[in-house]
Short mmCIF file of the C-alpha atoms (twelve columns), coordinates in Angstrom:
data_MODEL
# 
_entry.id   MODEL 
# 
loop_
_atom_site.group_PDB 
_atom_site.id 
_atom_site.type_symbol 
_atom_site.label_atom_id 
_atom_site.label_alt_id 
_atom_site.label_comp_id 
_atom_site.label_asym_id 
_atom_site.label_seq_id 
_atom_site.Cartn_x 
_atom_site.Cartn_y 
_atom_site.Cartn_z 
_atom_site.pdbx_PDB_model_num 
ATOM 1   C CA . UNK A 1   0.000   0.000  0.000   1 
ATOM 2   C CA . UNK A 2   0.907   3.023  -1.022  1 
ATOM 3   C CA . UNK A 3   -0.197  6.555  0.832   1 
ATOM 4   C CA . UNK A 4   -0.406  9.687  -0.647  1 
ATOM 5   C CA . UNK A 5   -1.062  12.754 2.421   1 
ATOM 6   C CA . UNK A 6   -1.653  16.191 2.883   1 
ATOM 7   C CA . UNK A 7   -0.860  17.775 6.686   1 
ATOM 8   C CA . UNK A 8   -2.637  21.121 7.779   1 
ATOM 9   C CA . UNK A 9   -4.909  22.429 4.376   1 
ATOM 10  C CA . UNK A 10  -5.937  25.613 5.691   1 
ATOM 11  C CA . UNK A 11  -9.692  26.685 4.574   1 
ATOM 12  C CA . UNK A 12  -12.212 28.930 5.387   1 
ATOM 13  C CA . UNK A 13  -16.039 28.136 5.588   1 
ATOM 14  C CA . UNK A 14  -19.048 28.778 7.519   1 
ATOM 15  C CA . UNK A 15  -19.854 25.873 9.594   1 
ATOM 16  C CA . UNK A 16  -21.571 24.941 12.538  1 
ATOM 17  C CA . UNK A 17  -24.805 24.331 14.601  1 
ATOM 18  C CA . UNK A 18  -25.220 27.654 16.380  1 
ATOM 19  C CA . UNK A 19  -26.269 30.993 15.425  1 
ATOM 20  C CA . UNK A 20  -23.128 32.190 16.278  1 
ATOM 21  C CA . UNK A 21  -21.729 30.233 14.689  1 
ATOM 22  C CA . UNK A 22  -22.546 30.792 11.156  1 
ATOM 23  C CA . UNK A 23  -22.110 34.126 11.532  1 
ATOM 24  C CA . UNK A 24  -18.532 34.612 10.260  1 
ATOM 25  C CA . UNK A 25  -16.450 31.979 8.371   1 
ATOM 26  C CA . UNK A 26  -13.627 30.260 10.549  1 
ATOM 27  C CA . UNK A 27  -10.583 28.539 9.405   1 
ATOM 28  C CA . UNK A 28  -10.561 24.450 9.580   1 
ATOM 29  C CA . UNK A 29  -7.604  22.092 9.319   1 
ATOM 30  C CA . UNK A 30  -7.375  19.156 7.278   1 
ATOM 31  C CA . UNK A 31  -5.292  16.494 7.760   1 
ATOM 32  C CA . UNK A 32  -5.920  13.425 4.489   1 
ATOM 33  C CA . UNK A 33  -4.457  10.043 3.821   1 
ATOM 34  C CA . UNK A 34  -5.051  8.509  0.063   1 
ATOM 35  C CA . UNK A 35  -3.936  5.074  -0.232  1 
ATOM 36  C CA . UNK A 36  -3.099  4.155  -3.783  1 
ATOM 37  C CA . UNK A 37  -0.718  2.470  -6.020  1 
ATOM 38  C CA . UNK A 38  2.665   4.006  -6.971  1 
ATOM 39  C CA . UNK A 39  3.304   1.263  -9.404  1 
ATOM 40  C CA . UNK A 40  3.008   3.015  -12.765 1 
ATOM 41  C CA . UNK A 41  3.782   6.576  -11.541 1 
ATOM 42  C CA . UNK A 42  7.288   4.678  -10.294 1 
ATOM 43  C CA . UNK A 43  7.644   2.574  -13.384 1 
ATOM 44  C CA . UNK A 44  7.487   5.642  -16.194 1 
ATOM 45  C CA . UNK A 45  8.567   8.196  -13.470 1 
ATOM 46  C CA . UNK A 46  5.791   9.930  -14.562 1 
ATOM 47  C CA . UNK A 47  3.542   12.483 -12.972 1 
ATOM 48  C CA . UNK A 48  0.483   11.841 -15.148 1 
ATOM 49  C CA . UNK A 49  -0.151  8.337  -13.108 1 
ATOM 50  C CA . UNK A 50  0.565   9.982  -9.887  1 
ATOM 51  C CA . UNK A 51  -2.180  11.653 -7.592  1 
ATOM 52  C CA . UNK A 52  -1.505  15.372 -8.014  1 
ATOM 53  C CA . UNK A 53  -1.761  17.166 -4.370  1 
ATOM 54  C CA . UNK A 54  -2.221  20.365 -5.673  1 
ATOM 55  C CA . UNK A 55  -5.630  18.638 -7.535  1 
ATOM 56  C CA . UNK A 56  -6.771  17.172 -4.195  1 
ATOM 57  C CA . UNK A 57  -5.880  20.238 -2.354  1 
ATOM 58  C CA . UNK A 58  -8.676  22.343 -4.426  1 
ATOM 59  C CA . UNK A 59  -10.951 20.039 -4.666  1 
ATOM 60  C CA . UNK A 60  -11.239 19.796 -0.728  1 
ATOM 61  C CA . UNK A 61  -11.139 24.185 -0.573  1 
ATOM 62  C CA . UNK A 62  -13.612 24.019 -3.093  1 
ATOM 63  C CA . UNK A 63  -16.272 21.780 -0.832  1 
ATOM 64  C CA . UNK A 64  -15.691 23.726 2.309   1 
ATOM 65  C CA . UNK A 65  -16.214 26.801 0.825   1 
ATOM 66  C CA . UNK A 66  -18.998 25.847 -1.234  1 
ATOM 67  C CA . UNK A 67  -20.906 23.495 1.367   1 
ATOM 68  C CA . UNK A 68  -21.039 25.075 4.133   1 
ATOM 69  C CA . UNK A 69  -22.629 22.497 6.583   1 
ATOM 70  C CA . UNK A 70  -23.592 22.836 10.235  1 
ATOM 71  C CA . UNK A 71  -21.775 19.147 11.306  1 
ATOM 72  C CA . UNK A 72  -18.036 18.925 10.567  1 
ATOM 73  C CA . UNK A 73  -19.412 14.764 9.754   1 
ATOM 74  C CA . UNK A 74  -21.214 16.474 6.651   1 
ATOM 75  C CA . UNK A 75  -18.245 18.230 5.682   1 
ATOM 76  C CA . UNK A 76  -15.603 15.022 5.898   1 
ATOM 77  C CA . UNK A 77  -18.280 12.815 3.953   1 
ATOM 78  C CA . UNK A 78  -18.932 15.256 1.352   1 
ATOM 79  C CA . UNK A 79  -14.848 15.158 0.815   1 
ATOM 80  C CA . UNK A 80  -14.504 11.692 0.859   1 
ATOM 81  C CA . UNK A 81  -16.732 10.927 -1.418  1 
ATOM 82  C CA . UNK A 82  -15.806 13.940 -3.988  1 
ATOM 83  C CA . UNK A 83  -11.826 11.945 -3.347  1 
ATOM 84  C CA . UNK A 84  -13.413 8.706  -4.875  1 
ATOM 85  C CA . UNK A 85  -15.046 10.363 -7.337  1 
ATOM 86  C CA . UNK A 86  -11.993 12.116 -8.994  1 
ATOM 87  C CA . UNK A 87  -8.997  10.218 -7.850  1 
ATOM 88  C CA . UNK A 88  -7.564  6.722  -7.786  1 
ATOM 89  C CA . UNK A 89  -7.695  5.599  -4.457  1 
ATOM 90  C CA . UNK A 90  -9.131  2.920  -2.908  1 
ATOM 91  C CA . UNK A 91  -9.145  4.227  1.354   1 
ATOM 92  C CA . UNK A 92  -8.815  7.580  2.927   1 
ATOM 93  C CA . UNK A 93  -8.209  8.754  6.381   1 
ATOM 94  C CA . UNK A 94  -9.747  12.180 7.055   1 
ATOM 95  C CA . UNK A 95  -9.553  14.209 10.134  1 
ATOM 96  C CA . UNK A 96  -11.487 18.032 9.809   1 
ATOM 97  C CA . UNK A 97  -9.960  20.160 12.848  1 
ATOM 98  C CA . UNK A 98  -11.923 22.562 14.442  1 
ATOM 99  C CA . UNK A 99  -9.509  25.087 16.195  1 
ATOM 100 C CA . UNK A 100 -10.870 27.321 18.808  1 
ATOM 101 C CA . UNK A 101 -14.318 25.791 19.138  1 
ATOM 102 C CA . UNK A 102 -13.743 24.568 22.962  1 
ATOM 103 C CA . UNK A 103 -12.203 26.878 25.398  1 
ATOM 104 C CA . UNK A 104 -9.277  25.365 26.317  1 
ATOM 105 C CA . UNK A 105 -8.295  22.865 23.592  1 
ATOM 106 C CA . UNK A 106 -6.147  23.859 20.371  1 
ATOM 107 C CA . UNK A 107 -8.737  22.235 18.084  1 
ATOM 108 C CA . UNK A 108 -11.639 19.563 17.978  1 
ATOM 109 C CA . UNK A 109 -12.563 17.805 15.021  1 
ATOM 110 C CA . UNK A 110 -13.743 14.272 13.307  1 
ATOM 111 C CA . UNK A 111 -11.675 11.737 12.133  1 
ATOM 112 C CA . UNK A 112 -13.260 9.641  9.016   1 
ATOM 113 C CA . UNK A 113 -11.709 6.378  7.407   1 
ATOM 114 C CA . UNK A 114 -13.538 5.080  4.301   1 
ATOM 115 C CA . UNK A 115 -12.969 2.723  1.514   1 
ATOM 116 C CA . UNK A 116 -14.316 3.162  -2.239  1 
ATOM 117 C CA . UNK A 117 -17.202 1.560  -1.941  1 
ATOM 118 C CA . UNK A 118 -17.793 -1.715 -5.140  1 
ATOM 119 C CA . UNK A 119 -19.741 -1.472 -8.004  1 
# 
């Protein structure tokens, strides 16, 4: 198995359950694992069979941004499963961190593991 990860993608939505919440956006942390095969990227040294971070990277901005859920669980699903959609990999590790929301901690958050599901 092979794992391609990002550490710390910075975004910016509106999210959560309160009032209060919603009423300014707030930064989020994510933190992904993509298992997939390095094989043919290795083989032809080429970037074209390779997962390109900077891909995965928007596509994850792009969801927060646009989404805009109330449960951080609504946000790490709606990743995941735009991840399967648009990238070869077969199992992802996902944690969304919510810094600031409890006095007291650095950041709380979700942690999601899923696997493409068969056709």
């Amino acid at each position: 198995m092979d794992t391609v990860f990002i550490n710390g993608l910075r975004v910016t939505t509106t999210i959560g359950v309160f009032d209060w919440e919603r009423q300014l956006p707030r930064p989020l942390l994510i933190d992904l694992e993509l298992d997939t095969d390095f094989a043919a990227a290795i083989e032809g040294d080429d970037v074209n069979h390779a997962i390109d971070y900077a891909a995965v990277a928007k596509v994850i901005t792009q969801i927060a941004e646009t989404r805009q859920p109330k449960l951080l669980e609504t946000l790490a699903e709606a990743i995941a499963e735009a991840l399967f959609e648009q990238f070869p990999t077969h199992a992802l590790r996902l944690t969304v961190h919510k810094p600031g929301a409890v006095p007291g901690t650095q950041s709380v958050g979700v942690k999601i593991q899923r696997q493409r599901k068969l056709r």
